[in-house]
PDB file of C-alpha atoms in Angstrom:
ATOM      1  CA  MET A   1       0.007   0.081  -0.047  1.00 87.00           C
ATOM      2  CA  LEU A   2       1.362   3.431  -0.981  1.00 92.00           C
ATOM      3  CA  PHE A   3       0.499   6.224   1.413  1.00 95.00           C
ATOM      4  CA  PHE A   4       0.830   9.807   0.362  1.00 96.00           C
ATOM      5  CA  GLY A   5      -0.739  13.251   0.961  1.00 96.00           C
ATOM      6  CA  GLU A   6      -1.588  15.371   4.001  1.00 96.00           C
ATOM      7  CA  PHE A   7      -4.908  15.316   5.950  1.00 98.00           C
ATOM      8  CA  GLU A   8      -5.634  17.806   8.739  1.00 97.00           C
ATOM      9  CA  HIS A   9      -7.532  16.356  11.703  1.00 96.00           C
ATOM     10  CA  ALA A  10      -8.332  16.801  15.174  1.00 98.00           C
ATOM     11  CA  ILE A  11      -8.012  14.238  18.071  1.00 98.00           C
ATOM     12  CA  ASP A  12     -11.262  14.200  19.844  1.00 97.00           C
ATOM     13  CA  ALA A  13     -11.674  14.253  23.806  1.00 96.00           C
ATOM     14  CA  LYS A  14     -11.662  10.434  23.802  1.00 97.00           C
ATOM     15  CA  GLY A  15      -8.251  10.353  21.876  1.00 98.00           C
ATOM     16  CA  ARG A  16      -9.640   9.122  18.586  1.00 98.00           C
ATOM     17  CA  LEU A  17      -8.469  10.172  15.239  1.00 98.00           C
ATOM     18  CA  ALA A  18     -10.619   9.804  12.088  1.00 97.00           C
ATOM     19  CA  ILE A  19      -8.784   8.069   9.284  1.00 97.00           C
ATOM     20  CA  PRO A  20      -9.819   9.576   5.925  1.00 96.00           C
ATOM     21  CA  SER A  21     -12.168   7.453   3.976  1.00 94.00           C
ATOM     22  CA  GLU A  22      -9.952   7.543   0.793  1.00 94.00           C
ATOM     23  CA  ILE A  23      -7.236   5.787   2.951  1.00 95.00           C
ATOM     24  CA  ARG A  24      -9.580   3.245   4.566  1.00 95.00           C
ATOM     25  CA  GLY A  25     -11.187   2.564   1.289  1.00 94.00           C
ATOM     26  CA  ALA A  26      -7.830   1.799  -0.272  1.00 94.00           C
ATOM     27  CA  LEU A  27      -7.021  -0.757   2.332  1.00 96.00           C
ATOM     28  CA  ASP A  28      -7.493  -4.204   1.135  1.00 95.00           C
ATOM     29  CA  PRO A  29      -8.261  -6.628   4.116  1.00 95.00           C
ATOM     30  CA  GLU A  30      -6.770  -9.648   2.384  1.00 96.00           C
ATOM     31  CA  LYS A  31      -3.490  -7.876   1.513  1.00 96.00           C
ATOM     32  CA  ASP A  32      -3.233  -5.339   4.302  1.00 97.00           C
ATOM     33  CA  GLY A  33      -5.118  -6.828   7.183  1.00 96.00           C
ATOM     34  CA  GLN A  34      -8.113  -5.764   9.380  1.00 94.00           C
ATOM     35  CA  SER A  35      -5.979  -3.543  11.972  1.00 96.00           C
ATOM     36  CA  MET A  36      -3.123  -1.282  11.967  1.00 97.00           C
ATOM     37  CA  TYR A  37      -0.180  -0.966  14.164  1.00 98.00           C
ATOM     38  CA  LEU A  38       0.607   2.449  15.860  1.00 98.00           C
ATOM     39  CA  THR A  39       4.148   2.827  16.922  1.00 96.00           C
ATOM     40  CA  LEU A  40       6.508   5.678  18.236  1.00 94.00           C
ATOM     41  CA  GLY A  41       8.999   6.346  15.429  1.00 90.00           C
ATOM     42  CA  ALA A  42      12.012   8.626  14.832  1.00 88.00           C
ATOM     43  CA  ASN A  43      11.697  12.152  16.080  1.00 87.00           C
ATOM     44  CA  ARG A  44       8.935  11.139  18.328  1.00 90.00           C
ATOM     45  CA  THR A  45       6.397  10.687  15.422  1.00 94.00           C
ATOM     46  CA  LEU A  46       3.584   8.338  15.595  1.00 98.00           C
ATOM     47  CA  ARG A  47       3.495   5.915  12.631  1.00 97.00           C
ATOM     48  CA  LEU A  48       0.594   3.745  11.412  1.00 98.00           C
ATOM     49  CA  TYR A  49       1.533   0.638   9.614  1.00 97.00           C
ATOM     50  CA  THR A  50      -0.921  -1.858   7.999  1.00 98.00           C
ATOM     51  CA  GLU A  51      -1.206  -4.919   9.982  1.00 96.00           C
ATOM     52  CA  LYS A  52       0.410  -7.238   7.605  1.00 96.00           C
ATOM     53  CA  LEU A  53       3.368  -4.997   6.630  1.00 96.00           C
ATOM     54  CA  PHE A  54       4.016  -4.407  10.352  1.00 93.00           C
ATOM     55  CA  GLU A  55       3.995  -8.079  11.133  1.00 92.00           C
ATOM     56  CA  LYS A  56       6.142  -8.836   8.019  1.00 92.00           C
ATOM     57  CA  LEU A  57       8.800  -6.150   9.059  1.00 89.00           C
ATOM     58  CA  SER A  58       8.867  -7.568  12.465  1.00 86.00           C
ATOM     59  CA  ASP A  59       9.436 -11.138  11.345  1.00 84.00           C
ATOM     60  CA  GLN A  60      12.469  -9.743   9.300  1.00 83.00           C
ATOM     61  CA  LEU A  61      13.903  -8.327  12.527  1.00 77.00           C
ATOM     62  CA  ASP A  62      16.869 -10.465  14.249  1.00 65.00           C
ATOM     63  CA  GLN A  63      15.086 -13.358  15.976  1.00 67.00           C
ATOM     64  CA  ASP A  64      18.175 -14.715  17.833  1.00 63.00           C
ATOM     65  CA  LEU A  65      17.677 -15.652  21.556  1.00 59.00           C
ATOM     66  CA  VAL A  66      20.882 -13.974  22.280  1.00 58.00           C
ATOM     67  CA  THR A  67      20.962 -10.328  20.977  1.00 69.00           C
ATOM     68  CA  ASP A  68      23.558  -7.641  21.090  1.00 80.00           C
ATOM     69  CA  SER A  69      22.757  -4.527  23.197  1.00 83.00           C
ATOM     70  CA  THR A  70      21.881  -2.361  20.067  1.00 83.00           C
ATOM     71  CA  THR A  71      19.192  -4.941  18.966  1.00 80.00           C
ATOM     72  CA  ALA A  72      17.909  -5.339  22.495  1.00 81.00           C
ATOM     73  CA  LYS A  73      17.724  -1.375  22.901  1.00 84.00           C
ATOM     74  CA  PHE A  74      15.821  -1.253  19.568  1.00 80.00           C
ATOM     75  CA  ASP A  75      13.276  -4.009  20.532  1.00 81.00           C
ATOM     76  CA  GLU A  76      12.706  -2.247  23.758  1.00 83.00           C
ATOM     77  CA  LEU A  77      11.948   1.096  22.020  1.00 81.00           C
ATOM     78  CA  LEU A  78       9.815  -0.452  19.358  1.00 85.00           C
ATOM     79  CA  PHE A  79       7.702  -3.070  20.829  1.00 89.00           C
ATOM     80  CA  PRO A  80       6.485  -1.677  24.172  1.00 86.00           C
ATOM     81  CA  MET A  81       5.670   1.479  22.281  1.00 88.00           C
ATOM     82  CA  THR A  82       3.495  -0.177  19.667  1.00 95.00           C
ATOM     83  CA  ARG A  83      -0.431  -0.791  19.788  1.00 96.00           C
ATOM     84  CA  LYS A  84      -2.504  -2.773  17.477  1.00 97.00           C
ATOM     85  CA  VAL A  85      -5.460  -0.545  16.598  1.00 98.00           C
ATOM     86  CA  ASP A  86      -8.760  -1.149  15.108  1.00 97.00           C
ATOM     87  CA  PHE A  87     -11.023   1.176  13.246  1.00 96.00           C
ATOM     88  CA  ASP A  88     -14.422   1.874  14.984  1.00 97.00           C
ATOM     89  CA  THR A  89     -17.653   2.116  12.929  1.00 96.00           C
ATOM     90  CA  ALA A  90     -16.789   5.730  12.155  1.00 96.00           C
ATOM     91  CA  GLY A  91     -13.435   4.958  10.877  1.00 96.00           C
ATOM     92  CA  ARG A  92     -11.420   6.238  13.841  1.00 98.00           C
ATOM     93  CA  VAL A  93      -8.578   4.795  15.725  1.00 98.00           C
ATOM     94  CA  ARG A  94      -7.855   5.446  19.349  1.00 98.00           C
ATOM     95  CA  ILE A  95      -4.506   6.772  20.192  1.00 98.00           C
ATOM     96  CA  PRO A  96      -3.547   6.095  23.841  1.00 97.00           C
ATOM     97  CA  GLU A  97      -2.848   9.293  25.911  1.00 97.00           C
ATOM     98  CA  GLN A  98       0.710   7.976  26.845  1.00 96.00           C
ATOM     99  CA  MET A  99       1.411   7.761  23.090  1.00 96.00           C
ATOM    100  CA  ARG A 100       0.036  11.226  22.508  1.00 97.00           C
ATOM    101  CA  LYS A 101       2.154  12.675  25.280  1.00 97.00           C
ATOM    102  CA  ARG A 102       5.324  10.925  24.093  1.00 95.00           C
ATOM    103  CA  ALA A 103       4.729  12.327  20.507  1.00 96.00           C
ATOM    104  CA  ASN A 104       3.927  15.854  21.816  1.00 96.00           C
ATOM    105  CA  LEU A 105       0.590  15.720  20.026  1.00 97.00           C
ATOM    106  CA  GLY A 106      -1.902  18.511  20.511  1.00 95.00           C
ATOM    107  CA  LYS A 107      -5.475  18.361  19.673  1.00 96.00           C
ATOM    108  CA  GLU A 108      -4.750  19.601  15.993  1.00 98.00           C
ATOM    109  CA  VAL A 109      -2.876  17.009  14.028  1.00 98.00           C
ATOM    110  CA  ILE A 110      -1.890  16.021  10.460  1.00 98.00           C
ATOM    111  CA  LEU A 111      -1.965  12.613   9.101  1.00 97.00           C
ATOM    112  CA  ILE A 112       0.734  12.400   6.279  1.00 97.00           C
ATOM    113  CA  GLY A 113       1.407   9.586   3.855  1.00 97.00           C
ATOM    114  CA  VAL A 114       4.968   8.491   3.817  1.00 96.00           C
ATOM    115  CA  ARG A 115       5.474   5.618   1.270  1.00 95.00           C
ATOM    116  CA  ASP A 116       4.677   2.446   3.316  1.00 96.00           C
ATOM    117  CA  HIS A 117       3.174   4.134   6.526  1.00 97.00           C
ATOM    118  CA  LEU A 118       1.251   7.096   7.803  1.00 98.00           C
ATOM    119  CA  GLN A 119       2.610   9.573  10.291  1.00 98.00           C
ATOM    120  CA  ILE A 120       0.641  11.461  12.815  1.00 98.00           C
ATOM    121  CA  ARG A 121       2.297  14.669  13.602  1.00 97.00           C
ATOM    122  CA  ASP A 122       1.280  17.857  15.599  1.00 97.00           C
ATOM    123  CA  ARG A 123       0.107  20.240  13.002  1.00 97.00           C
ATOM    124  CA  ALA A 124       2.036  23.316  14.302  1.00 96.00           C
ATOM    125  CA  GLN A 125       5.245  21.182  14.676  1.00 95.00           C
ATOM    126  CA  TRP A 126       4.805  19.672  11.268  1.00 96.00           C
ATOM    127  CA  GLU A 127       4.369  23.015   9.604  1.00 96.00           C
ATOM    128  CA  ALA A 128       7.544  24.236  11.163  1.00 95.00           C
ATOM    129  CA  ASP A 129       9.480  21.092  10.164  1.00 94.00           C
ATOM    130  CA  LEU A 130       8.067  21.165   6.616  1.00 95.00           C
ATOM    131  CA  GLU A 131       9.173  24.778   6.242  1.00 95.00           C
ATOM    132  CA  ALA A 132      12.640  23.949   7.358  1.00 93.00           C
ATOM    133  CA  LYS A 133      12.682  20.946   4.808  1.00 93.00           C
ATOM    134  CA  LEU A 134      11.483  23.191   2.034  1.00 93.00           C
ATOM    135  CA  GLN A 135      14.274  25.674   2.818  1.00 95.00           C
ATOM    136  CA  GLU A 136      16.663  22.775   2.280  1.00 93.00           C
ATOM    137  CA  GLN A 137      14.824  21.285  -0.548  1.00 92.00           C
ATOM    138  CA  GLU A 138      17.516  21.537  -3.226  1.00 93.00           C
ATOM    139  CA  GLU A 139      20.142  20.109  -0.919  1.00 92.00           C
ATOM    140  CA  ILE A 140      17.934  17.261   0.173  1.00 90.00           C
ATOM    141  CA  LEU A 141      17.103  16.300  -3.419  1.00 91.00           C
ATOM    142  CA  THR A 142      20.734  16.403  -4.622  1.00 92.00           C
ATOM    143  CA  GLU A 143      22.013  14.268  -1.486  1.00 93.00           C
ATOM    144  CA  TYR A 144      19.098  11.743  -2.319  1.00 90.00           C
ATOM    145  CA  ALA A 145      20.095  11.505  -6.020  1.00 92.00           C
ATOM    146  CA  ARG A 146      23.863  11.224  -5.136  1.00 91.00           C
ATOM    147  CA  ARG A 147      22.916   8.249  -2.545  1.00 91.00           C
ATOM    148  CA  ARG A 148      20.830   6.597  -5.364  1.00 90.00           C
ATOM    149  CA  ARG A 149      23.490   6.891  -7.857  1.00 92.00           C
ATOM    150  CA  LYS A 150      26.014   5.495  -5.442  1.00 89.00           C
ATOM    151  CA  SER A 151      23.723   2.560  -4.643  1.00 87.00           C
ATOM    152  CA  ALA A 152      23.075   1.788  -8.370  1.00 87.00           C
ATOM    153  CA  ALA A 153      26.903   1.922  -9.078  1.00 86.00           C
ATOM    154  CA  SER A 154      27.652  -0.620  -6.170  1.00 84.00           C
ATOM    155  CA  SER A 155      24.849  -2.851  -7.161  1.00 80.00           C
ATOM    156  CA  SER A 156      25.998  -2.768 -10.787  1.00 75.00           C
ATOM    157  CA  SER A 157      29.724  -3.542  -9.934  1.00 72.00           C
ATOM    158  CA  SER A 158      28.529  -6.203  -7.465  1.00 68.00           C
ATOM    159  CA  SER A 159      26.463  -7.795 -10.240  1.00 63.00           C
ATOM    160  CA  GLN A 160      29.343  -7.578 -12.742  1.00 64.00           C
ATOM    161  CA  SER A 161      31.648  -9.278 -10.117  1.00 59.00           C
ATOM    162  CA  ASN A 162      29.155 -12.064  -9.634  1.00 59.00           C
ATOM    163  CA  ASP A 163      28.854 -12.350 -13.575  1.00 56.00           C
ATOM    164  CA  ALA A 164      32.691 -12.638 -13.733  1.00 54.00           C
ATOM    165  CA  ASP A 165      32.763 -15.153 -10.991  1.00 55.00           C
ATOM    166  CA  GLY A 166      30.263 -17.300 -12.799  1.00 55.00           C
ATOM    167  CA  GLU A 167      32.190 -17.331 -16.035  1.00 52.00           C
ATOM    168  CA  ASP A 168      35.110 -19.245 -14.266  1.00 51.00           C
ATOM    169  CA  GLU A 169      32.863 -22.267 -13.380  1.00 48.00           C
TER     170      GLU A 169
END
């Protein structure tokens, strides 16, 4: 599922946030699941992942019984601060008060689509962050393009190296 766009909303007195009907309507219960996972992500942003994507990403994480300290810290940040949320009959999800506090959310929020997930951000903070990013837009795009080219070049040289190795067989 590809998420994109900005949607201004308010969190009601019971901590519920309406998910736009165009997003709910695009979700496929077979492919995406019935629920969503709400987690605290980088920069104290709340993120909503489809049920099946979050479970797939979780399965891909290191599952060793003995983990290094970085993996343990990551797990202790991710999983305790994650909740499975269901849509109510009005298409809302409940955001627990503790998560709202950790994400510094006020009543006025913005729901933004970011490729494979949705972010819930305090509206005023998002506007300030977006303005700063817009001021740096050219540098951000240039750096992104540079990294893509570098990644493509290393993939290409790795592929050529593998092709050369195959010729010796």
